[in-house]
Coordinates of N, CA and C in Angstrom, one line a residue:
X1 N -14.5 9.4 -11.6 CA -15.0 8.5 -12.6 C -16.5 8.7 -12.7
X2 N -16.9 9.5 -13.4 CA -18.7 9.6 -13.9 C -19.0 10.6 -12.4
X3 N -19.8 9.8 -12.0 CA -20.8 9.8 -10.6 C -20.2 9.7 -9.4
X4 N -19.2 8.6 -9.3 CA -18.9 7.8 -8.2 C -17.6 8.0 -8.0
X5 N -17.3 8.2 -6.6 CA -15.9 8.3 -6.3 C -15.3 7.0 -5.0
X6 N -14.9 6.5 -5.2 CA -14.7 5.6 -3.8 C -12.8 5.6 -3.5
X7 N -13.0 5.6 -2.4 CA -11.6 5.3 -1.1 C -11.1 4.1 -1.1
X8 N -10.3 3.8 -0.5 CA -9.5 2.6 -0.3 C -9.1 3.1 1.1
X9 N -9.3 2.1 2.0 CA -8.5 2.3 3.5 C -7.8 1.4 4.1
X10 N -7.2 1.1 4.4 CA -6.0 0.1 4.9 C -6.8 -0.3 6.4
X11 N -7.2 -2.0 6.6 CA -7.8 -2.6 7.5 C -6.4 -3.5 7.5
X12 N -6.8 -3.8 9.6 CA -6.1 -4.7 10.2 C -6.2 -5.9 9.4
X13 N -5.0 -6.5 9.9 CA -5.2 -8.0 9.2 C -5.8 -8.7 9.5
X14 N -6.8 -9.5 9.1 CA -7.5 -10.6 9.3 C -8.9 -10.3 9.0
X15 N -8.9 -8.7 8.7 CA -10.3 -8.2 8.5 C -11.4 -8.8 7.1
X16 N -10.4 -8.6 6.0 CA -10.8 -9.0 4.9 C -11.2 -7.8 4.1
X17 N -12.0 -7.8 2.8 CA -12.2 -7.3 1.9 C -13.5 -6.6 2.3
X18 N -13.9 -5.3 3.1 CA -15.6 -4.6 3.2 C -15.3 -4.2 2.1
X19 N -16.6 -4.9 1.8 CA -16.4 -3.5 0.1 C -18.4 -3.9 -0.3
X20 N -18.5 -3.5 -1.4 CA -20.1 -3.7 -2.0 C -19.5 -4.6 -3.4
X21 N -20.4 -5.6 -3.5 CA -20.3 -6.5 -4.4 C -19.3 -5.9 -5.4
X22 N -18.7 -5.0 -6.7 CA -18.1 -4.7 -7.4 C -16.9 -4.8 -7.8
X23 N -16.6 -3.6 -6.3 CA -15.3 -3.6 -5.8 C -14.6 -4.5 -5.1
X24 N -15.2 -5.6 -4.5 CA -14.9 -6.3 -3.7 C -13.9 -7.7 -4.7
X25 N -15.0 -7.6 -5.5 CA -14.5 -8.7 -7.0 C -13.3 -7.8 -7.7
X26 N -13.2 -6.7 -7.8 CA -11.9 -6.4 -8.1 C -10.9 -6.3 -7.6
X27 N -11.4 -5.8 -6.0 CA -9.8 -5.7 -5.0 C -9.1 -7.2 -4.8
X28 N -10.3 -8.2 -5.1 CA -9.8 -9.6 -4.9 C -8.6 -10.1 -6.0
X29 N -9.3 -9.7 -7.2 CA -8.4 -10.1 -8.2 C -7.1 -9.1 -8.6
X30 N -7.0 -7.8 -7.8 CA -6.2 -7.3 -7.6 C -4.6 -7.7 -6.7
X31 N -5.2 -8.4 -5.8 CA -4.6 -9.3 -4.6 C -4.5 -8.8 -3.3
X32 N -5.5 -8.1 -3.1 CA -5.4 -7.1 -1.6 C -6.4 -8.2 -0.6
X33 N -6.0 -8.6 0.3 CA -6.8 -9.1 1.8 C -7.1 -8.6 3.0
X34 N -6.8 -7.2 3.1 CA -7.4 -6.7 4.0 C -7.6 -5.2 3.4
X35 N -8.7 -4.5 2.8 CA -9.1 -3.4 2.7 C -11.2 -3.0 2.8
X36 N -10.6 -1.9 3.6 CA -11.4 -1.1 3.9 C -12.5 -0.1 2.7
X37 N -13.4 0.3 2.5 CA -14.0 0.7 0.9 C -15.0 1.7 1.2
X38 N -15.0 3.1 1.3 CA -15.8 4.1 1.2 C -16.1 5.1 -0.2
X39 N -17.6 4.6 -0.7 CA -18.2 5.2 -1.7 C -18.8 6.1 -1.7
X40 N -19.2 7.0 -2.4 CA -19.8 8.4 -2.5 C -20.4 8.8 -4.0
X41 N -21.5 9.0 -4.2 CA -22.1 9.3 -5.5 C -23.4 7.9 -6.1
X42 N -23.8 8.0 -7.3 CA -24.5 7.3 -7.4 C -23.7 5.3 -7.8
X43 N -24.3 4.9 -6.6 CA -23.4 4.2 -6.7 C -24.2 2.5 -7.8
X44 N -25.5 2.8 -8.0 CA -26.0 1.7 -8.9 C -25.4 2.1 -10.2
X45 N -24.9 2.9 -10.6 CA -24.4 2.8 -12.2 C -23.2 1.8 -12.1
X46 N -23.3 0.6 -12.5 CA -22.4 -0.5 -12.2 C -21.4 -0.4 -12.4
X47 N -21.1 0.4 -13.9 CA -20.1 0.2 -15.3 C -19.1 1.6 -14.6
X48 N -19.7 3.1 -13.8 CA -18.8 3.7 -13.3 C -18.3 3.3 -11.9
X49 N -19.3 2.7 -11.2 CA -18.6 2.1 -10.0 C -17.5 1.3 -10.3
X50 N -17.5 0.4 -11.3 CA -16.5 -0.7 -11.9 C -15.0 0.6 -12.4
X51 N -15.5 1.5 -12.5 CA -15.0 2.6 -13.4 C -13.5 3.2 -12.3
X52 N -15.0 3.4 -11.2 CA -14.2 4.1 -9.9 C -13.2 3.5 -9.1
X53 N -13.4 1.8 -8.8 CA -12.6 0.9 -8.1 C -11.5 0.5 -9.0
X54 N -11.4 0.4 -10.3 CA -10.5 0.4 -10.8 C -9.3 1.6 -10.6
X55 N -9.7 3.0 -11.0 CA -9.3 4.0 -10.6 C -8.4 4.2 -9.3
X56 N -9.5 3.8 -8.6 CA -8.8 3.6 -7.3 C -7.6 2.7 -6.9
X57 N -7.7 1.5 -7.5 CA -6.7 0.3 -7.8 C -5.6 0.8 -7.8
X58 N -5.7 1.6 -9.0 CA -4.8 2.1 -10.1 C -3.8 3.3 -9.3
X59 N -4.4 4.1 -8.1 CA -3.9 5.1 -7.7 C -2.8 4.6 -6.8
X60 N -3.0 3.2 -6.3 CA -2.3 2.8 -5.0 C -0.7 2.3 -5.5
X61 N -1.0 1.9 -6.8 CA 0.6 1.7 -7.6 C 1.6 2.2 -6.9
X62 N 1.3 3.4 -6.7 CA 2.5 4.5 -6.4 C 3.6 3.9 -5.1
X63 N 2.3 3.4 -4.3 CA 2.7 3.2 -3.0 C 3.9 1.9 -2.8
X64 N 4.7 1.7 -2.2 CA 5.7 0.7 -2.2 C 5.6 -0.2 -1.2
X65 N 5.6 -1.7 -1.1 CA 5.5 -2.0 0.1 C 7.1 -2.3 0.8
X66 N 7.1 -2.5 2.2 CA 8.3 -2.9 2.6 C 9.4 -4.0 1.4
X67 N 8.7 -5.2 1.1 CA 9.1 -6.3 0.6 C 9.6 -5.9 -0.9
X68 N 9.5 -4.7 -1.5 CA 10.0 -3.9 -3.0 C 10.9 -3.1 -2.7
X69 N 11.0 -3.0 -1.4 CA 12.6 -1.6 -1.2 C 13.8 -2.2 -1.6
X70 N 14.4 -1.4 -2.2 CA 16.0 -1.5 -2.2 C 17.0 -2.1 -1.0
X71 N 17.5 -2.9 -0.7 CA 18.3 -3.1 0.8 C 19.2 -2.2 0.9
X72 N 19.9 -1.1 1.5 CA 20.3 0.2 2.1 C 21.1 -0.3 2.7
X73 N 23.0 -0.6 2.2 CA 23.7 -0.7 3.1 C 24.6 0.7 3.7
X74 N 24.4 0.3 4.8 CA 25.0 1.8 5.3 C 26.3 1.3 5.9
X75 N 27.4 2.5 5.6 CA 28.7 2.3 5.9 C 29.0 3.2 7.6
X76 N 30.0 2.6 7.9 CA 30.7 2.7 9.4 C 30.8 4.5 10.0
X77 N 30.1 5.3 10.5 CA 30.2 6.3 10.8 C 31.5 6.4 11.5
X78 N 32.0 7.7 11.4 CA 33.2 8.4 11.8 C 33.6 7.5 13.4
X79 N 32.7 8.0 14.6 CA 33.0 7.5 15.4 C 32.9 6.4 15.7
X80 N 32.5 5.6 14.9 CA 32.6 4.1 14.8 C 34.0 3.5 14.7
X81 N 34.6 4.0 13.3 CA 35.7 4.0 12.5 C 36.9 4.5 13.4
X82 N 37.0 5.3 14.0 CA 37.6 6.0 15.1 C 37.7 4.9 16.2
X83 N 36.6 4.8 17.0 CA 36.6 4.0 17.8 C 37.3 2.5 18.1
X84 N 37.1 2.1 16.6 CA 37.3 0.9 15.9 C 39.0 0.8 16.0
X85 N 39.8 1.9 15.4 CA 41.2 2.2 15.4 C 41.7 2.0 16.5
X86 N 41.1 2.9 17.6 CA 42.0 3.3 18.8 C 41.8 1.8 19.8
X87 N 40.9 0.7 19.8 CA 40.3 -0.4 19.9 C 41.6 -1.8 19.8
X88 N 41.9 -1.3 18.2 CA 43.1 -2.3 17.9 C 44.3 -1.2 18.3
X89 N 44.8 -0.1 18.5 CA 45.8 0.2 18.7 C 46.5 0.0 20.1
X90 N 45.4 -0.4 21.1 CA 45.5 -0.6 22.7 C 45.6 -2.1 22.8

């Protein structure tokens, strides 16, 4: 984005939001509470910094958390099923 490129890094819980004034106001209203924030480039041009942390925002979509998975029922493997037979047959 322009100038400026910044990271997102995944901080322990309870750490909070490091970031530089900008980003910090976006990751908030984003809904993130614990991230980490590494910038590179000129980082007073406001409007690309604002540019970059959105960008960045925008990249993490992808990522899925636990609480959005599908629930995965898995059925009775062979020697389960087997074992299970010979169980009631005795």
């Amino acid at each position: 984005c322009g100038s400026v490129s910044l990271r997102l890094v995944p901080a322990p819980r309870g750490t909070g939001i490091v970031a530089a004034r900008v980003p910090k106001k976006l990751l908030q209203m984003a809904g993130y509470e614990d991230c980490f924030t590494s910038s590179d480039g000129h980082t007073r041009t406001l409007g690309n910094f604002a540019k970059a942390a959105f960008s960045a925002i925008s990249l993490t979509y992808g990522f899925l958390t636990p609480d959005l998975w599908i629930e995965t029922k898995f059925s009775a493997g062979p020697f389960q099923v087997e074992s299970d037979f010979l169980a009631k047959a005795n």
